[in-house]
Amino acid sequence: MPPSVDYSVYLVTDPTPAILGPGRTVVEVVGAALAEPEKKHIGIVQLRDKDADARTMLATLAALHEYTAPARAPLLVNDRVDVAVAAMARGHCEGVHLGQDDIDVATARKMLGPDAIIGVTASTVDEAVTACRDGADYLGLGTVFATPTKTNTKHVVGTSGIQRMLQALVEAGFGHIPAVCIGGIHTNNARRVVFQSGYRPAADKGDSEGAAPQGKELDGVAVVSAIMGAADPGAAAAGLAEKVRLGKTQGPTDFYRVPPTNPAQASPAPVQRILQALHETTPLSHNMTNLVVQNIAANVALAVGASPIMSNNGDEATDLARLPGSALVINMGTATPESLANYVKAISAYNAAGRPIVFDPVGAGATDIRRAAVRTIMAAGYLDVIKGNEGEIQTVYLSGLNDEDRAREEAEAGAHRQQRGVDGSNTLDAAARGRLVRKLAAREKCVVVLTGAVDFVSDSRGERVAEVADGHPMLGEVTGTGCSLGTVISAAVSAAATLRKESSGGGDDEEIDTFTAVLAGMALYERAAARAAVLPSVNGPGTFVPAFLDELSRCRRAAAANDMSWLA
Ligand code: 3NM
Ligand code: MG
């Protein structure tokens, strides 16, 4: 039996000077990364050198083993079973890591014996399951993100691709085989990647005896440049270990809360508390949005008690994300390459600061450019809330699937479409809309809002789905009203985050989760619209807008004063 291994941080070496930095050698950097072996931030090391000859590799393994052995971190060699045999004979190596083009696992096992650790890289569900069947001891799943360290990667799979492989492993009975992900992982994304990649089936998928369904978390992350290229490799390893631990146990950011499994439903008290906090704390709603929407979104933000900043400059996001109470809205209305680069920068900044992000995938399915933009944005970080209409939410959902799964899901959705309207447009029936928000929320582990005459909102486990049937058709006659709902949601989510932070330790913040905050923002927005639309002064969309702003402000002040009449 191979030894048991802590896969939380898996260091893969690379001799490229551009990664190592001037004057540094692989052995020196690994030595620095493993300094203070009793702290054990790195659980396993792989010598990866595509160009070295066997004799050089044996020498390097001998030198590396001086550091890995005291740290009790197994030392593996990439690709080369022949080198592994020789190095194991000398006691300088504990196994091999195989790619899909290398010697197969069964043969390698015969050559290396039962105690060798044999890992395999998998990019697809089939490769992952086959490797386990063949007796792999662990899997390296990837490529998560395109990375300059390895440019010939076969598939960039994102966190949804990793999650699909973990699910397939559970379903094939290999849930116990450790798995790490690889490709573009650094301290700034490790926490949310580990969190987002985990396969966590909804509670109602358990068996009839009520046993909890089996899920599967990543065991850790495999990195090259995050440690080999770090100025202080030991500190980088420690930082990664901490981020992986938080991703497994706490969620993507400090403000994230796992929603309760069995929530006390439909109590207006938490909604009221969130709106009060919104009123009192004036959260900053940073909108990266299109030109048409900027004015109304800013006015809506002011009316609900938030402070709007309209800035499409991604470089400014680092400072804005650090301001107390900040939240980001990304409205993909202007899908230029420049704006996309700005979104990516802003997402990193808000994730790093642990501040909430609302993503509005405007027109997501309309063009190839927008579909690609959705994939880029989804890969760029953790998004706390995704809000869109049916077509947009469906595009976001399908964008995370491989071709085969996408074709199957599209066919299934087709069966649930109902004919509606004189224009012959098709929409999903209510049950299918509920399923769609659940599936996307459970996969991305964020709150999903599907807007329509009835809005469907799923919590971030895909367990609770709320239907909101308020608002008024007049909202559809004014430009920017869908987008400004995202602004209000961002302010409410930010207010909830502040509330939780203030009351943490107080223990009474159970209900103040992102899901409830989203519902609070939607309740305020839709109630105000419904109230405004029926006022005698309102004769159409032109007179509706000022009345709507008035009602938003009035309802928010009433909620803040604990006056429930606005809900009527
Ligand atoms: N294998 P970095 S990606 C060695 O996808 C390797 O199988 C990959 O480097 C795969 O941590 C990769 O610097 C390089 O992004 C990872
Ligand atoms: Mg290989």
Coordinates of N, CA, C and O in Angstrom, one line a residue, residues 42-206:
I42 N 3.6 21.6 2.4 CA 3.5 20.9 1.2 C 3.5 19.4 1.5 O 4.4 18.9 2.2
G43 N 2.5 18.7 1.0 CA 2.4 17.3 1.3 C 3.0 16.4 0.3 O 3.2 15.2 0.6
I44 N 3.3 16.8 -0.9 CA 3.9 16.0 -2.0 C 4.5 16.8 -3.0 O 4.1 17.9 -3.3
V45 N 5.6 16.3 -3.6 CA 6.4 17.0 -4.6 C 6.6 16.1 -5.8 O 6.8 14.9 -5.7
Q46 N 6.6 16.8 -7.0 CA 6.8 16.0 -8.2 C 7.9 16.7 -9.0 O 7.9 17.9 -9.2
L47 N 8.9 16.0 -9.4 CA 10.0 16.5 -10.3 C 9.5 16.4 -11.7 O 9.2 15.3 -12.2
R48 N 9.3 17.6 -12.3 CA 8.8 17.6 -13.7 C 9.8 18.4 -14.5 O 10.1 19.6 -14.3
D49 N 10.4 17.6 -15.4 CA 11.5 18.2 -16.3 C 11.4 17.5 -17.6 O 11.9 16.3 -17.7
K50 N 10.8 18.1 -18.6 CA 10.5 17.4 -19.8 C 11.8 17.1 -20.7 O 11.8 16.3 -21.6
D51 N 12.8 17.9 -20.4 CA 14.0 17.8 -21.3 C 15.2 17.1 -20.7 O 16.2 16.7 -21.4
A52 N 15.2 16.9 -19.3 CA 16.4 16.4 -18.7 C 16.7 14.9 -19.1 O 15.7 14.2 -19.3
D53 N 17.9 14.5 -19.1 CA 18.2 13.1 -19.3 C 18.1 12.3 -18.0 O 18.0 12.9 -16.9
A54 N 18.1 11.0 -18.2 CA 17.8 10.2 -17.0 C 18.8 10.4 -15.9 O 18.4 10.5 -14.7
R55 N 20.1 10.5 -16.2 CA 21.1 10.6 -15.2 C 21.0 11.9 -14.4 O 21.1 12.0 -13.2
T56 N 20.6 13.0 -15.2 CA 20.4 14.3 -14.5 C 19.2 14.2 -13.5 O 19.2 14.7 -12.4
M57 N 18.2 13.5 -14.0 CA 17.0 13.4 -13.2 C 17.3 12.7 -11.9 O 16.8 13.0 -10.8
L58 N 18.0 11.6 -12.0 CA 18.4 10.8 -10.9 C 19.1 11.7 -9.8 O 18.9 11.6 -8.6
A59 N 20.1 12.5 -10.4 CA 20.8 13.3 -9.5 C 19.9 14.4 -8.8 O 20.0 14.6 -7.6
T60 N 19.0 14.9 -9.6 CA 18.1 15.9 -9.0 C 17.2 15.3 -7.9 O 17.0 15.9 -6.9
L61 N 16.7 14.1 -8.2 CA 15.9 13.4 -7.3 C 16.6 13.1 -6.0 O 16.1 13.3 -4.9
A62 N 17.9 12.7 -6.1 CA 18.7 12.5 -4.9 C 18.8 13.8 -4.1 O 18.6 13.8 -2.8
A63 N 19.0 14.9 -4.8 CA 19.2 16.2 -4.0 C 17.8 16.6 -3.4 O 17.8 17.1 -2.3
L64 N 16.8 16.4 -4.2 CA 15.4 16.9 -3.7 C 15.0 16.0 -2.5 O 14.4 16.5 -1.5
H65 N 15.4 14.7 -2.5 CA 15.0 13.8 -1.5 C 15.6 14.2 -0.1 O 15.0 13.9 0.9
E66 N 16.7 14.9 -0.1 CA 17.3 15.5 1.1 C 16.3 16.4 1.8 O 16.3 16.5 3.1
Y67 N 15.5 17.1 1.0 CA 14.5 18.0 1.6 C 13.1 17.3 1.8 O 12.4 17.6 2.8
T68 N 12.7 16.5 0.9 CA 11.3 15.9 0.9 C 11.2 14.9 2.0 O 10.2 14.8 2.7
A69 N 12.3 14.1 2.2 CA 12.2 13.0 3.2 C 12.0 13.6 4.7 O 11.0 13.1 5.3
P70 N 12.8 14.6 5.1 CA 12.5 15.1 6.5 C 11.1 15.7 6.6 O 10.5 15.7 7.7
A71 N 10.5 16.2 5.5 CA 9.2 16.8 5.5 C 8.1 15.7 5.4 O 6.9 16.0 5.4
R72 N 8.5 14.5 5.2 CA 7.6 13.4 5.0 C 6.7 13.6 3.8 O 5.5 13.3 3.8
A73 N 7.2 14.3 2.8 CA 6.4 14.6 1.6 C 7.0 13.6 0.5 O 8.1 13.7 0.1
P74 N 6.1 12.7 0.0 CA 6.6 11.8 -1.1 C 7.1 12.6 -2.3 O 6.6 13.7 -2.6
L75 N 8.1 12.1 -2.9 CA 8.7 12.7 -4.1 C 8.4 11.8 -5.3 O 8.8 10.6 -5.3
L76 N 7.8 12.4 -6.3 CA 7.4 11.6 -7.5 C 8.1 12.2 -8.7 O 8.6 13.3 -8.6
V77 N 8.2 11.4 -9.8 CA 8.8 11.9 -11.0 C 7.7 11.9 -12.1 O 6.9 11.0 -12.1
N78 N 7.8 12.9 -12.9 CA 6.8 13.1 -14.0 C 7.1 12.2 -15.2 O 8.3 12.2 -15.6
D79 N 6.2 11.5 -15.7 CA 6.3 10.8 -17.0 C 7.2 9.5 -17.0 O 6.8 8.5 -17.5
R80 N 8.3 9.6 -16.3 CA 9.4 8.7 -16.6 C 9.4 7.5 -15.6 O 10.0 7.5 -14.5
V81 N 8.7 6.4 -16.0 CA 8.7 5.2 -15.1 C 10.1 4.6 -15.0 O 10.4 4.1 -13.9
D82 N 10.9 4.7 -16.1 CA 12.2 4.2 -16.0 C 13.0 4.9 -14.9 O 13.7 4.2 -14.1
V83 N 12.9 6.2 -14.9 CA 13.7 7.0 -13.9 C 13.1 6.6 -12.5 O 13.9 6.5 -11.5
A84 N 11.8 6.5 -12.4 CA 11.2 6.2 -11.1 C 11.7 4.8 -10.6 O 12.1 4.7 -9.4
V85 N 11.8 3.8 -11.5 CA 12.3 2.5 -11.0 C 13.7 2.7 -10.4 O 14.0 2.2 -9.3
A86 N 14.6 3.4 -11.2 CA 16.0 3.5 -10.7 C 16.0 4.3 -9.4 O 16.8 3.9 -8.5
A87 N 15.3 5.4 -9.4 CA 15.4 6.3 -8.2 C 14.8 5.6 -7.0 O 15.2 5.7 -5.8
M88 N 13.7 4.8 -7.2 CA 13.1 4.0 -6.1 C 14.1 3.0 -5.5 O 14.2 2.7 -4.3
A89 N 14.9 2.4 -6.5 CA 15.9 1.4 -6.1 C 16.9 2.0 -5.2 O 17.5 1.4 -4.3
R90 N 17.2 3.3 -5.4 CA 18.1 4.0 -4.5 C 17.5 4.7 -3.3 O 18.2 5.4 -2.6
G91 N 16.2 4.6 -3.2 CA 15.5 5.2 -2.1 C 15.3 6.7 -2.2 O 15.2 7.4 -1.2
H92 N 15.3 7.2 -3.4 CA 15.2 8.6 -3.6 C 13.9 9.1 -4.2 O 13.7 10.2 -4.7
C93 N 12.9 8.2 -4.3 CA 11.7 8.5 -5.0 C 10.6 7.6 -4.5 O 10.8 6.5 -4.1
E94 N 9.3 8.1 -4.5 CA 8.2 7.3 -4.0 C 7.1 7.0 -5.0 O 6.1 6.4 -4.7
G95 N 7.4 7.5 -6.3 CA 6.3 7.1 -7.3 C 6.5 7.9 -8.5 O 7.5 8.6 -8.8
V96 N 5.4 7.9 -9.3 CA 5.5 8.5 -10.7 C 4.1 9.2 -11.0 O 3.1 8.8 -10.4
H97 N 4.2 10.3 -11.8 CA 2.9 10.9 -12.2 C 2.8 10.7 -13.7 O 3.7 11.1 -14.5
L98 N 1.8 10.1 -14.2 CA 1.6 9.8 -15.6 C 0.6 10.7 -16.3 O -0.5 10.9 -15.8
G99 N 0.9 11.1 -17.5 CA 0.0 11.7 -18.4 C -0.7 10.7 -19.2 O -0.4 9.5 -19.2
Q100 N -1.7 11.2 -20.0 CA -2.5 10.2 -20.8 C -1.6 9.6 -21.9 O -2.0 8.6 -22.5
D101 N -0.5 10.2 -22.3 CA 0.4 9.6 -23.3 C 1.5 8.8 -22.8 O 2.3 8.3 -23.6
D102 N 1.6 8.7 -21.5 CA 2.7 7.9 -20.9 C 2.4 6.4 -20.7 O 1.3 6.0 -21.1
I103 N 3.3 5.7 -20.1 CA 3.1 4.3 -19.9 C 1.8 4.2 -19.0 O 1.5 5.0 -18.1
D104 N 1.0 3.1 -19.3 CA -0.3 3.0 -18.6 C -0.1 2.6 -17.1 O 1.0 2.1 -16.7
V105 N -1.1 2.8 -16.3 CA -1.0 2.6 -14.9 C -0.7 1.2 -14.5 O 0.2 0.9 -13.7
A106 N -1.3 0.2 -15.2 CA -1.1 -1.2 -14.8 C 0.3 -1.6 -15.1 O 0.9 -2.3 -14.2
T107 N 0.9 -1.2 -16.2 CA 2.3 -1.5 -16.5 C 3.2 -0.8 -15.5 O 4.2 -1.5 -14.9
A108 N 2.9 0.4 -15.2 CA 3.8 1.2 -14.2 C 3.7 0.5 -12.9 O 4.7 0.4 -12.2
R109 N 2.5 0.0 -12.5 CA 2.4 -0.7 -11.2 C 3.3 -1.9 -11.2 O 4.0 -2.2 -10.2
K110 N 3.3 -2.7 -12.3 CA 4.1 -3.9 -12.3 C 5.6 -3.5 -12.2 O 6.3 -4.2 -11.5
M111 N 6.0 -2.4 -12.8 CA 7.4 -2.0 -12.7 C 7.8 -1.5 -11.4 O 8.9 -1.6 -10.9
L112 N 6.8 -0.8 -10.7 CA 7.2 0.0 -9.5 C 6.8 -0.7 -8.2 O 7.2 -0.3 -7.1
G113 N 5.9 -1.6 -8.3 CA 5.4 -2.3 -7.1 C 4.3 -1.7 -6.4 O 3.9 -0.6 -6.7
P114 N 3.7 -2.4 -5.4 CA 2.5 -2.0 -4.8 C 2.6 -0.8 -3.9 O 1.6 -0.1 -3.6
D115 N 3.8 -0.4 -3.5 CA 4.0 0.7 -2.5 C 4.2 2.0 -3.3 O 4.2 3.1 -2.6
A116 N 4.4 2.0 -4.6 CA 4.7 3.2 -5.3 C 3.4 4.0 -5.4 O 2.3 3.5 -5.5
I117 N 3.5 5.4 -5.3 CA 2.4 6.2 -5.5 C 2.3 6.5 -7.0 O 3.3 7.0 -7.6
I118 N 1.2 6.2 -7.6 CA 1.0 6.4 -9.1 C -0.1 7.4 -9.3 O -1.3 7.1 -8.9
G119 N 0.2 8.5 -9.8 CA -0.9 9.5 -10.1 C -1.1 9.7 -11.6 O -0.2 9.3 -12.4
V120 N -2.3 10.1 -11.9 CA -2.6 10.3 -13.4 C -3.3 11.6 -13.6 O -4.1 12.1 -12.8
T121 N -2.9 12.3 -14.7 CA -3.6 13.5 -15.1 C -4.9 13.1 -15.9 O -4.8 12.3 -16.8
A122 N -6.0 13.7 -15.6 CA -7.2 13.5 -16.3 C -7.9 14.8 -16.7 O -7.9 15.8 -15.8
S123 N -8.4 14.9 -17.9 CA -9.0 16.2 -18.3 C -10.5 15.9 -18.6 O -11.2 16.9 -18.9
T124 N -10.9 14.7 -18.7 CA -12.3 14.3 -19.0 C -12.8 13.3 -18.0 O -12.0 12.7 -17.3
V125 N -14.1 13.2 -17.9 CA -14.8 12.2 -17.1 C -14.3 10.8 -17.3 O -13.9 10.1 -16.4
D126 N -14.2 10.5 -18.6 CA -13.7 9.1 -19.0 C -12.3 8.9 -18.5 O -12.0 7.8 -18.0
E127 N -11.4 9.8 -18.7 CA -10.0 9.7 -18.3 C -9.9 9.5 -16.8 O -9.2 8.7 -16.3
A128 N -10.7 10.3 -16.1 CA -10.7 10.2 -14.6 C -11.1 8.8 -14.1 O -10.5 8.2 -13.3
V129 N -12.3 8.4 -14.6 CA -12.8 7.1 -14.2 C -11.9 5.9 -14.6 O -11.6 5.0 -13.8
T130 N -11.4 6.0 -15.8 CA -10.5 4.9 -16.3 C -9.3 4.8 -15.5 O -8.8 3.7 -15.1
A131 N -8.7 6.0 -15.1 CA -7.5 6.0 -14.3 C -7.7 5.3 -13.0 O -6.9 4.5 -12.5
C132 N -8.9 5.6 -12.4 CA -9.2 4.9 -11.1 C -9.3 3.4 -11.2 O -8.9 2.6 -10.4
R133 N -10.0 3.0 -12.3 CA -10.2 1.6 -12.6 C -8.9 0.9 -12.7 O -8.7 -0.2 -12.3
D134 N -7.9 1.6 -13.4 CA -6.6 1.0 -13.6 C -5.7 1.0 -12.4 O -4.6 0.5 -12.4
G135 N -6.2 1.7 -11.3 CA -5.5 1.6 -10.0 C -4.7 2.8 -9.7 O -3.7 2.7 -8.9
A136 N -5.0 4.0 -10.2 CA -4.3 5.2 -9.9 C -4.5 5.5 -8.4 O -5.6 5.2 -7.8
D137 N -3.5 6.0 -7.7 CA -3.6 6.3 -6.3 C -4.2 7.7 -6.1 O -4.7 8.0 -5.0
Y138 N -4.0 8.6 -7.0 CA -4.6 9.9 -7.0 C -4.7 10.4 -8.4 O -4.1 9.9 -9.3
L139 N -5.5 11.5 -8.5 CA -5.7 12.1 -9.9 C -5.3 13.6 -9.8 O -5.6 14.3 -8.8
G140 N -4.7 14.0 -10.9 CA -4.5 15.5 -11.1 C -5.5 15.9 -12.2 O -5.4 15.4 -13.3
L141 N -6.5 16.7 -11.8 CA -7.5 17.1 -12.7 C -7.2 18.5 -13.3 O -6.9 19.4 -12.6
G142 N -7.4 18.6 -14.6 CA -7.1 19.9 -15.2 C -7.2 19.9 -16.7 O -7.6 18.8 -17.2
T143 N -6.9 20.9 -17.3 CA -6.4 22.2 -16.9 C -7.5 23.1 -16.3 O -8.5 23.3 -17.1
V144 N -7.4 23.6 -15.1 CA -8.4 24.5 -14.6 C -8.5 25.8 -15.4 O -9.5 26.1 -16.0
F145 N -7.3 26.4 -15.5 CA -7.2 27.7 -16.2 C -6.0 27.6 -17.2 O -5.0 27.1 -16.8
A146 N -6.2 28.3 -18.3 CA -5.0 28.4 -19.2 C -3.9 29.0 -18.5 O -4.0 29.9 -17.7
T147 N -2.7 28.4 -18.7 CA -1.5 28.8 -17.9 C -0.3 28.9 -18.8 O -0.1 28.0 -19.6
P148 N 0.5 29.9 -18.6 CA 1.7 30.0 -19.4 C 2.7 28.9 -19.1 O 3.6 28.6 -19.9
T149 N 2.6 28.2 -17.9 CA 3.5 27.2 -17.5 C 3.4 26.0 -18.4 O 4.4 25.3 -18.7
K150 N 2.2 25.7 -18.9 CA 2.0 24.5 -19.8 C 1.1 25.0 -20.9 O -0.1 25.1 -20.7
T151 N 1.6 25.2 -22.1 CA 0.8 25.7 -23.2 C 0.2 24.7 -24.1 O -0.8 25.0 -24.8
N152 N 0.6 23.4 -23.9 CA 0.0 22.4 -24.8 C -1.1 21.6 -24.1 O -1.3 20.4 -24.3
T153 N -1.8 22.3 -23.2 CA -2.9 21.6 -22.5 C -4.0 21.2 -23.4 O -4.3 21.9 -24.4
K154 N -4.7 20.1 -23.1 CA -5.7 19.6 -24.1 C -7.0 20.3 -23.9 O -7.7 20.7 -24.8
H155 N -7.4 20.4 -22.6 CA -8.7 21.0 -22.3 C -8.6 21.9 -21.1 O -8.1 21.6 -20.1
V156 N -9.1 23.1 -21.3 CA -9.3 24.0 -20.2 C -10.7 23.8 -19.7 O -11.7 24.1 -20.4
V157 N -10.8 23.3 -18.4 CA -12.2 22.8 -18.0 C -12.9 23.7 -17.0 O -14.1 23.5 -16.7
G158 N -12.2 24.6 -16.4 CA -12.8 25.5 -15.4 C -13.2 24.7 -14.2 O -13.1 23.5 -14.1
T159 N -13.8 25.4 -13.2 CA -14.3 24.7 -12.0 C -15.4 23.8 -12.3 O -15.6 22.8 -11.6
S160 N -16.3 24.2 -13.2 CA -17.4 23.3 -13.5 C -17.0 22.0 -14.1 O -17.5 20.9 -13.9
G161 N -15.9 22.0 -14.9 CA -15.3 20.7 -15.4 C -14.7 19.9 -14.4 O -14.9 18.6 -14.4
I162 N -14.1 20.5 -13.4 CA -13.5 19.7 -12.3 C -14.6 19.1 -11.5 O -14.6 17.9 -11.2
Q163 N -15.7 19.9 -11.3 CA -16.8 19.4 -10.5 C -17.5 18.2 -11.2 O -17.9 17.2 -10.6
R164 N -17.6 18.3 -12.5 CA -18.2 17.1 -13.3 C -17.3 15.9 -13.1 O -17.9 14.8 -13.0
M165 N -16.0 16.0 -13.1 CA -15.2 14.8 -12.9 C -15.3 14.3 -11.5 O -15.4 13.1 -11.4
L166 N -15.4 15.2 -10.5 CA -15.6 14.7 -9.2 C -16.9 13.9 -9.0 O -17.0 12.9 -8.4
Q167 N -17.9 14.5 -9.7 CA -19.2 13.8 -9.6 C -19.2 12.4 -10.3 O -19.7 11.4 -9.7
A168 N -18.5 12.4 -11.4 CA -18.4 11.1 -12.1 C -17.6 10.1 -11.3 O -17.9 8.9 -11.3
L169 N -16.6 10.5 -10.6 CA -15.9 9.6 -9.7 C -16.7 9.1 -8.6 O -16.7 7.9 -8.3
V170 N -17.5 9.9 -8.0 CA -18.5 9.4 -7.0 C -19.4 8.4 -7.6 O -19.6 7.3 -7.0
E171 N -20.0 8.7 -8.7 CA -21.0 7.8 -9.3 C -20.4 6.5 -9.8 O -21.1 5.5 -9.8
A172 N -19.1 6.5 -10.1 CA -18.4 5.3 -10.5 C -17.9 4.5 -9.3 O -17.2 3.5 -9.5
G173 N -18.1 5.0 -8.1 CA -17.6 4.3 -6.9 C -16.1 4.7 -6.5 O -15.5 4.0 -5.8
F174 N -15.6 5.8 -7.1 CA -14.2 6.2 -6.8 C -14.2 7.5 -6.0 O -13.2 8.2 -6.1
G175 N -15.2 7.7 -5.2 CA -15.2 8.9 -4.4 C -14.1 9.0 -3.4 O -13.7 10.1 -2.9
H176 N -13.5 7.8 -3.1 CA -12.4 7.8 -2.1 C -11.0 8.1 -2.7 O -10.0 8.2 -2.0
I177 N -10.9 8.2 -4.0 CA -9.6 8.4 -4.6 C -9.3 9.9 -4.5 O -10.0 10.7 -5.0
P178 N -8.1 10.3 -3.9 CA -7.8 11.7 -3.8 C -7.7 12.4 -5.2 O -7.2 11.8 -6.1
A179 N -8.1 13.6 -5.2 CA -8.0 14.4 -6.5 C -7.5 15.8 -6.2 O -8.0 16.5 -5.2
V180 N -6.5 16.3 -7.0 CA -6.1 17.7 -6.9 C -6.4 18.3 -8.3 O -6.6 17.6 -9.3
C181 N -6.5 19.6 -8.3 CA -6.6 20.3 -9.6 C -5.4 21.0 -9.9 O -4.5 21.3 -9.1
I182 N -5.2 21.2 -11.2 CA -3.9 21.9 -11.7 C -4.2 22.8 -12.8 O -5.1 22.6 -13.6
G183 N -3.4 23.9 -12.9 CA -3.4 24.8 -14.0 C -3.9 26.2 -13.6 O -5.1 26.4 -13.3
G184 N -3.0 27.1 -13.4 CA -3.3 28.5 -13.1 C -3.8 28.7 -11.7 O -4.6 29.7 -11.5
I185 N -3.4 27.8 -10.8 CA -3.9 28.0 -9.4 C -2.8 28.8 -8.6 O -1.6 28.5 -8.7
H186 N -3.3 29.9 -8.0 CA -2.4 30.7 -7.2 C -3.1 31.0 -5.8 O -4.3 30.7 -5.7
T187 N -2.4 31.7 -4.9 CA -3.0 32.1 -3.6 C -4.3 32.9 -3.8 O -5.2 32.7 -3.0
N188 N -4.3 33.7 -4.8 CA -5.5 34.6 -5.0 C -6.7 33.9 -5.5 O -7.8 34.4 -5.4
N189 N -6.6 32.7 -6.0 CA -7.8 32.0 -6.5 C -8.0 30.6 -5.9 O -9.0 29.9 -6.1
A190 N -7.0 30.1 -5.1 CA -7.1 28.7 -4.6 C -8.3 28.5 -3.7 O -9.0 27.5 -3.9
R191 N -8.7 29.5 -2.9 CA -9.8 29.3 -2.0 C -11.1 29.1 -2.7 O -11.8 28.1 -2.5
R192 N -11.3 30.0 -3.6 CA -12.6 29.9 -4.3 C -12.6 28.7 -5.4 O -13.7 28.1 -5.6
V193 N -11.5 28.4 -5.9 CA -11.5 27.3 -6.8 C -11.8 26.0 -6.1 O -12.6 25.1 -6.6
V194 N -11.2 25.8 -4.9 CA -11.5 24.6 -4.2 C -12.9 24.5 -3.8 O -13.6 23.5 -3.9
F195 N -13.4 25.7 -3.4 CA -14.9 25.7 -3.0 C -15.8 25.5 -4.2 O -16.7 24.6 -4.1
Q196 N -15.5 26.1 -5.3 CA -16.4 26.0 -6.4 C -16.3 24.7 -7.1 O -17.3 24.2 -7.7
S197 N -15.2 24.0 -7.0 CA -15.0 22.7 -7.7 C -15.7 21.6 -7.0 O -16.0 20.5 -7.6
G198 N -16.0 21.7 -5.7 CA -16.5 20.6 -4.9 C -17.8 20.1 -5.5 O -18.7 20.9 -5.9
Y199 N -18.0 18.8 -5.5 CA -19.3 18.2 -5.9 C -20.1 18.0 -4.6 O -19.8 17.2 -3.8
R200 N -21.2 18.7 -4.5 CA -22.0 18.6 -3.3 C -23.5 18.4 -3.7 O -24.2 19.4 -4.0
P201 N -23.9 17.2 -3.8 CA -25.3 17.0 -4.3 C -26.3 17.5 -3.3 O -26.0 17.6 -2.1
A202 N -27.5 17.9 -3.8 CA -28.5 18.5 -2.9 C -29.0 17.4 -2.0 O -28.9 16.2 -2.3
A203 N -29.5 17.8 -0.8 CA -29.8 16.8 0.2 C -30.9 15.9 -0.3 O -30.9 14.7 0.1
D204 N -31.8 16.3 -1.2 CA -32.9 15.5 -1.6 C -32.4 14.4 -2.6 O -33.2 13.6 -3.1
K205 N -31.1 14.3 -2.9 CA -30.6 13.3 -3.7 C -30.2 12.0 -2.9 O -29.7 11.1 -3.5
G206 N -30.4 12.1 -1.6 CA -30.0 10.9 -0.8 C -30.9 9.8 -1.1 O -31.9 9.9 -1.8

